Tab-separated table of C-alpha atoms in Angstrom:
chain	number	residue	atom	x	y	z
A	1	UNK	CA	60.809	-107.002	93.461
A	2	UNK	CA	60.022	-106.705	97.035
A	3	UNK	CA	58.420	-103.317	98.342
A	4	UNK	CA	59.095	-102.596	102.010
A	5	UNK	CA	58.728	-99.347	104.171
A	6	UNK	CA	61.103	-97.951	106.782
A	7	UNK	CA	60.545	-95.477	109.391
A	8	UNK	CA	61.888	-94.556	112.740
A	9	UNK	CA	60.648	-92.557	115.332
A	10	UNK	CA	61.847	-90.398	118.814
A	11	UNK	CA	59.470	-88.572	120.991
A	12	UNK	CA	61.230	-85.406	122.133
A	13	UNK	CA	63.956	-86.374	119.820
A	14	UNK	CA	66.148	-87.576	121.540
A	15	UNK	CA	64.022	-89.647	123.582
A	16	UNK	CA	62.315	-93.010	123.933
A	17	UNK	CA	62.868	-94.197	120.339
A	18	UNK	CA	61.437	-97.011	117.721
A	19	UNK	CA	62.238	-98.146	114.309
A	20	UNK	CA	59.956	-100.598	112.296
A	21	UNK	CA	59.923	-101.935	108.499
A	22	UNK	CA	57.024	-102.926	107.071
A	23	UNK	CA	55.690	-105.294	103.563
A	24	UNK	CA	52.629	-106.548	105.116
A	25	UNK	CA	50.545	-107.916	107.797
A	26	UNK	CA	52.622	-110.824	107.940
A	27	UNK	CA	56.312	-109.274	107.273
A	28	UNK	CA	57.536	-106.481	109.233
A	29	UNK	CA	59.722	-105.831	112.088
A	30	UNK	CA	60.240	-103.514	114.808
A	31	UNK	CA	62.446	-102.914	117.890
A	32	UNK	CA	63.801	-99.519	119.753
A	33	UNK	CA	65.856	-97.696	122.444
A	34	UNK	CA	65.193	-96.183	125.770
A	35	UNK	CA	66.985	-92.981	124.261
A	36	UNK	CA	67.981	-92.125	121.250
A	37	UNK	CA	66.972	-89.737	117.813
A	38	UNK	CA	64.929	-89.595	114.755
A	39	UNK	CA	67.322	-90.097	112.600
A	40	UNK	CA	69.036	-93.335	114.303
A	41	UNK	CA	65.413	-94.750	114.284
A	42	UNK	CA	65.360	-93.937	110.410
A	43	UNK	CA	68.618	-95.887	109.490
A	44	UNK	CA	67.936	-98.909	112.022
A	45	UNK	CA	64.779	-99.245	109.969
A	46	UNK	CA	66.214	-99.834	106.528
A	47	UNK	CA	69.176	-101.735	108.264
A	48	UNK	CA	66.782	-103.959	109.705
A	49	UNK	CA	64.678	-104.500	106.329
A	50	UNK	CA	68.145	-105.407	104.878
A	51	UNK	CA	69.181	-107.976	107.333
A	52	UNK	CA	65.487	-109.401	107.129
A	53	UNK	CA	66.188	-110.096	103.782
A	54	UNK	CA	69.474	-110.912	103.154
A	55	UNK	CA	69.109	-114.644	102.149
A	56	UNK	CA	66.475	-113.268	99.175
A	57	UNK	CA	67.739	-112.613	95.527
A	58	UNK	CA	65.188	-110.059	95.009
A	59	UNK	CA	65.175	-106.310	94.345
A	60	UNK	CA	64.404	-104.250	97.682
A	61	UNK	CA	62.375	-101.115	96.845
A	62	UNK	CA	62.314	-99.378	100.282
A	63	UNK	CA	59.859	-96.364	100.688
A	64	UNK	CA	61.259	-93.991	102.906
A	65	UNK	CA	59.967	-90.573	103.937
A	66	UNK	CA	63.537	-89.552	105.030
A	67	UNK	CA	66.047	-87.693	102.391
A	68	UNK	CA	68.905	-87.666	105.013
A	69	UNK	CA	68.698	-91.575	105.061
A	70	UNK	CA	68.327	-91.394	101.135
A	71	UNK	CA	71.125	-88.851	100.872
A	72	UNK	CA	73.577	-90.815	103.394
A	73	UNK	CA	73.512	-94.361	101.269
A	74	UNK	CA	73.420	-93.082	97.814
A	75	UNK	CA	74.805	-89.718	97.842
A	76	UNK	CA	77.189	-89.026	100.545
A	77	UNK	CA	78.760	-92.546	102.186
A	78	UNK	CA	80.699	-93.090	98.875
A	79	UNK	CA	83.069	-89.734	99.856
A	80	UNK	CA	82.793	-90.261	104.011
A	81	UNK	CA	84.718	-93.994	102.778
A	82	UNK	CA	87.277	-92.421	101.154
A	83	UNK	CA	88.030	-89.630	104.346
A	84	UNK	CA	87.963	-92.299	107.005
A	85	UNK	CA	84.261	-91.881	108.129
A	86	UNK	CA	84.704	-87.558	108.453
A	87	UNK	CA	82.952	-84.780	107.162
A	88	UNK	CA	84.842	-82.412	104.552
A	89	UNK	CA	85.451	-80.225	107.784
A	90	UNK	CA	86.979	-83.040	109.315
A	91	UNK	CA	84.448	-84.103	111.894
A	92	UNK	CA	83.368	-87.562	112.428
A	93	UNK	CA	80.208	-88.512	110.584
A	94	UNK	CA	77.155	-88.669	112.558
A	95	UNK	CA	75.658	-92.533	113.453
A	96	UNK	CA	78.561	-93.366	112.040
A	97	UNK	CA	78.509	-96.679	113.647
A	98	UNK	CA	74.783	-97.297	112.045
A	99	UNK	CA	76.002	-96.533	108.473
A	100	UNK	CA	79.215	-98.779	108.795
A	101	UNK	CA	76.597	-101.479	109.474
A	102	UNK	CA	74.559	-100.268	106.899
A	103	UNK	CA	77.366	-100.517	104.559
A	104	UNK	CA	78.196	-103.487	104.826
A	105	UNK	CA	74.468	-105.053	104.747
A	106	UNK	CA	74.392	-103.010	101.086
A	107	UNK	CA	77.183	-104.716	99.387
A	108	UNK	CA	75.878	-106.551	96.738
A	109	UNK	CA	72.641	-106.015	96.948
A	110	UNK	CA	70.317	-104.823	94.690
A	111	UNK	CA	68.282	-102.155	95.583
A	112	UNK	CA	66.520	-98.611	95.152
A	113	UNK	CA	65.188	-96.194	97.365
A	114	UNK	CA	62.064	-94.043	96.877
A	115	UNK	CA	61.233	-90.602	98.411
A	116	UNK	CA	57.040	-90.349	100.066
A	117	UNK	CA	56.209	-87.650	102.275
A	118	UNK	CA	55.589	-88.839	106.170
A	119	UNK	CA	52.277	-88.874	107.470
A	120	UNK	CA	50.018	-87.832	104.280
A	121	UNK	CA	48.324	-91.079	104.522
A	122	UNK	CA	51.080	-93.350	102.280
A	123	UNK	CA	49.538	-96.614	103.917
A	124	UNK	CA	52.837	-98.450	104.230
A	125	UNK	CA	54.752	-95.545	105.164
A	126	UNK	CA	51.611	-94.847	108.203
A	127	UNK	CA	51.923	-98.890	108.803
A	128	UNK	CA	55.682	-98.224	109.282
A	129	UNK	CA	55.303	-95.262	111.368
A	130	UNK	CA	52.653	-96.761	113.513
A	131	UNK	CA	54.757	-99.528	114.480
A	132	UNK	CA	58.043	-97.528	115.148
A	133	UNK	CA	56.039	-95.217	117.203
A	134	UNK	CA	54.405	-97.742	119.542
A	135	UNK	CA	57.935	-98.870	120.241
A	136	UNK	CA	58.448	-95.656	121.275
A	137	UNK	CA	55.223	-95.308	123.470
A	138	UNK	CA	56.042	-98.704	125.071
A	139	UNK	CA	60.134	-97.628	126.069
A	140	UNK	CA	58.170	-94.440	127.791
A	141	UNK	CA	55.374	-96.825	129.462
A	142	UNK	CA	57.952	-99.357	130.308
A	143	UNK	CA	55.434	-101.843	128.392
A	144	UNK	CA	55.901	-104.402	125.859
A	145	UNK	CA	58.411	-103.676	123.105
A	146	UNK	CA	56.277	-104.970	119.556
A	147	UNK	CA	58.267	-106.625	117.601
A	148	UNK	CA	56.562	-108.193	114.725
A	149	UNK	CA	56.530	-111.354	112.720
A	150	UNK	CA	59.867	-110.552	110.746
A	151	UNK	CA	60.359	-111.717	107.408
A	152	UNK	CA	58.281	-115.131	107.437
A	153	UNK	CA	58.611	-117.581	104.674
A	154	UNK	CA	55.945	-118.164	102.443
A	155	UNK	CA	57.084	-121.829	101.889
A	156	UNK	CA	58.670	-123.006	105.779
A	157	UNK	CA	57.328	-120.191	107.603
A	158	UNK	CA	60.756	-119.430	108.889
A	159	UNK	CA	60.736	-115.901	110.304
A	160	UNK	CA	64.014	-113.872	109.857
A	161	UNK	CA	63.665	-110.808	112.054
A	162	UNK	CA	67.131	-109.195	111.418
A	163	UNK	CA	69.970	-108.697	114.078
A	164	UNK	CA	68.430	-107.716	117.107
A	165	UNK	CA	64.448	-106.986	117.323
A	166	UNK	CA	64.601	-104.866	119.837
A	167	UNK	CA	67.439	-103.373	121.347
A	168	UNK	CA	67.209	-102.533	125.289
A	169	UNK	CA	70.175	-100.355	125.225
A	170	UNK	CA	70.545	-96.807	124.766
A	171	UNK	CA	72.071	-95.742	121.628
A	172	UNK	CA	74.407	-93.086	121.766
A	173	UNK	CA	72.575	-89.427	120.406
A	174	UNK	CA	74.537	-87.274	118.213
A	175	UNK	CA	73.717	-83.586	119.162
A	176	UNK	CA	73.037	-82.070	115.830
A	177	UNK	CA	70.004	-84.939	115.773
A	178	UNK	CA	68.244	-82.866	117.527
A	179	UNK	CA	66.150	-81.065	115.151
A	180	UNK	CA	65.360	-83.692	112.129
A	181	UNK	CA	65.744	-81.494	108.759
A	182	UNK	CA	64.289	-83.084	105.716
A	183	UNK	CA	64.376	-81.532	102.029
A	184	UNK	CA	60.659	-81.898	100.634
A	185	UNK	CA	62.050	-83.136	97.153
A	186	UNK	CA	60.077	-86.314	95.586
A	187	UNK	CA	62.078	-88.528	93.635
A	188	UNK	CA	63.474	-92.407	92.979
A	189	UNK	CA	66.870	-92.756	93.655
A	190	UNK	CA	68.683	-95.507	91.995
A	191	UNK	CA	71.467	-97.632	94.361
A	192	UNK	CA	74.436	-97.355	92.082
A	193	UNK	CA	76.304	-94.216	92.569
A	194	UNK	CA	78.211	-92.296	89.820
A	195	UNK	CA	81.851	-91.956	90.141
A	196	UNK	CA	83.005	-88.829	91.801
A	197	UNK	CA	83.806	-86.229	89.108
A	198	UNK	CA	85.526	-84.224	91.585
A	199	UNK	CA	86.650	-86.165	94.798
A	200	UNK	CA	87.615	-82.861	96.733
A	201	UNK	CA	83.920	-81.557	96.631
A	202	UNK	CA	81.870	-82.252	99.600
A	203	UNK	CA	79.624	-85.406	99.055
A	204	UNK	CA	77.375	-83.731	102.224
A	205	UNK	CA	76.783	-80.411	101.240
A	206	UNK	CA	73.057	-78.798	99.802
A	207	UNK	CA	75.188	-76.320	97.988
A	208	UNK	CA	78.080	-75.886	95.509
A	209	UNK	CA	81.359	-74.652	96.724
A	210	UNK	CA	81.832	-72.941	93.499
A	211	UNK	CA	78.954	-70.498	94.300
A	212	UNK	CA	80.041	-67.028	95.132
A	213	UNK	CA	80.318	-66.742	98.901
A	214	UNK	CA	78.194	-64.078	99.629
A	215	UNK	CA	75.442	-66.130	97.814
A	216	UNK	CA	72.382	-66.090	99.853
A	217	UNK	CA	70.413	-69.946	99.690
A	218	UNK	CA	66.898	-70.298	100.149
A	219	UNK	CA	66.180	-73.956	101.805
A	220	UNK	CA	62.664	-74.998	102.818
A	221	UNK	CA	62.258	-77.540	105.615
A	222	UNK	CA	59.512	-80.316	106.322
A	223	UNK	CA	59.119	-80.374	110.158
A	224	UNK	CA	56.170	-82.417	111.642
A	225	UNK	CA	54.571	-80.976	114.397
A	226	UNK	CA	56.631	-82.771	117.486
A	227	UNK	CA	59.707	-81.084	115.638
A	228	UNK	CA	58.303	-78.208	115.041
A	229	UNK	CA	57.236	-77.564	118.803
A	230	UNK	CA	60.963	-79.243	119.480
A	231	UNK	CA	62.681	-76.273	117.037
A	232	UNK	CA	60.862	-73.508	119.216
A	233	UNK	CA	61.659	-75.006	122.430
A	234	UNK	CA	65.345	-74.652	121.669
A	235	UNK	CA	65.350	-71.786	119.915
A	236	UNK	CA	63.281	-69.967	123.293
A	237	UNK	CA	65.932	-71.654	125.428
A	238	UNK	CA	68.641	-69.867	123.478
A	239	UNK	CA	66.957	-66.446	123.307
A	240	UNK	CA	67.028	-66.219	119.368
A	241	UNK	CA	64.066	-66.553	116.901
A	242	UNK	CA	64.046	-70.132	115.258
A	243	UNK	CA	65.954	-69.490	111.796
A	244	UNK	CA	69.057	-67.749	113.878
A	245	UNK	CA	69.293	-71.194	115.754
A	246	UNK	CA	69.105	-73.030	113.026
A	247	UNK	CA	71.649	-71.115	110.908
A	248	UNK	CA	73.899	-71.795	114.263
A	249	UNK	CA	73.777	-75.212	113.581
A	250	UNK	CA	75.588	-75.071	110.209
């Protein structure tokens, strides 16, 4: 089994933007955007790990500290198939041209995805994040974009970097990326999903529909600090205090 970390990365999210996987020294991969969010850094990662290894046989366990990348591939993509890429309110998915892509790097594959909290010290989650960051840095600098080895070979020394290293063109930003909103929950999350026991029910909801509406939810966030100074920024610009603009983005 091969153990890999993903991680993306935006400063001012959006903003100048990197992605990076990492197994060691000698095998990871990086590459970025002039502009775009968190959370398209996050799935470029782990579609980038997948293309790097598509020509192995072995079991990918990818490390990721980012439950809305765990949630989209083994919880939710399953029902956006089946209503044309939209939301149960009929909206298009976000990134939904990244987890098309993603989808079809997955299929037959065998893989699993593990939960680890971002920047506690994990060392291949803070060898991920220090590479997708320095992307970052260098699209704000205008310096070199670091790419990394890729996935070299142990026998011909062939490197397989993925589809494109680095990516000098700005990714579109979907709005709602704005504020990155992570459920601290630690768990292993197998690949396969369960078939739908009831295919009306959301796939992308935190709650149950069958809750009584007047039900009040208590939801705790994980923010890092660049979000968290992001959250109050917005929520100053709109005049309200930072859980009334966040409840307005539901």
């Amino acid at each position: 089994m091969i153990t890999a970390a993903a991680d993306g990365s935006a400063l001012g999210n959006p903003g100048p933007a990197g992605w990076a996987w990492y197994v060691d020294d000698d095998r990871w991969g990086a590459g970025g955007w002039k502009h775009a969010t968190n959370n398209q850094g996050e799935l470029k990662a782990v579609l980038e790990l997948f293309r790097a290894t598509a020509h192995l046989d072995d079991e990918l366990l990818v490390l990721c500290d980012s439950q809305y990348v765990i949630n989209c591939i083994t919880k939710w993509m399953p029902g956006w198939k089946r209503k044309g890429w939209r939301k149960a309110d009929g909206k298009p998915v976000l990134n939904v041209e990244l987890l098309k892509e993603l989808d079809d790097e997955l299929a037959g594959r065998r893989y699993r995805f593990e939960w680890v909290k971002g920047h506690v010290g994990h060392p291949m989650n803070e060898a991920a994040d220090v590479r997708a960051r320095a992307v970052a840095e260098s699209y704000r600098s205008g310096g070199p974009v670091p790419s990394g080895p890729g996935w070299r070979d142990e026998i011909s020394g062939a490197a397989t970097r993925g589809a494109d290293a680095t990516t000098d063109a700005a990714a579109s930003v979907d709005p709602i990326d704005e504020v990155e909103l992570e459920l601290a929950a630690a768990s292993v999350i197998d690949a396969s999903v369960p078939a739908d026991p009831n295919p009306g029910a959301d796939d992308d909801t935190l709650f149950s529909f069958d809750e009584a509406p007047d039900a009040w939810h208590q939801l705790t966030v994980e923010l890092s600090t660049e979000e968290h100074d992001r959250l109050l920024q917005l929520a100053r610009a709109a005049g309200v205090a930072p859980e009334e603009y966040l409840r307005g983005l539901i």
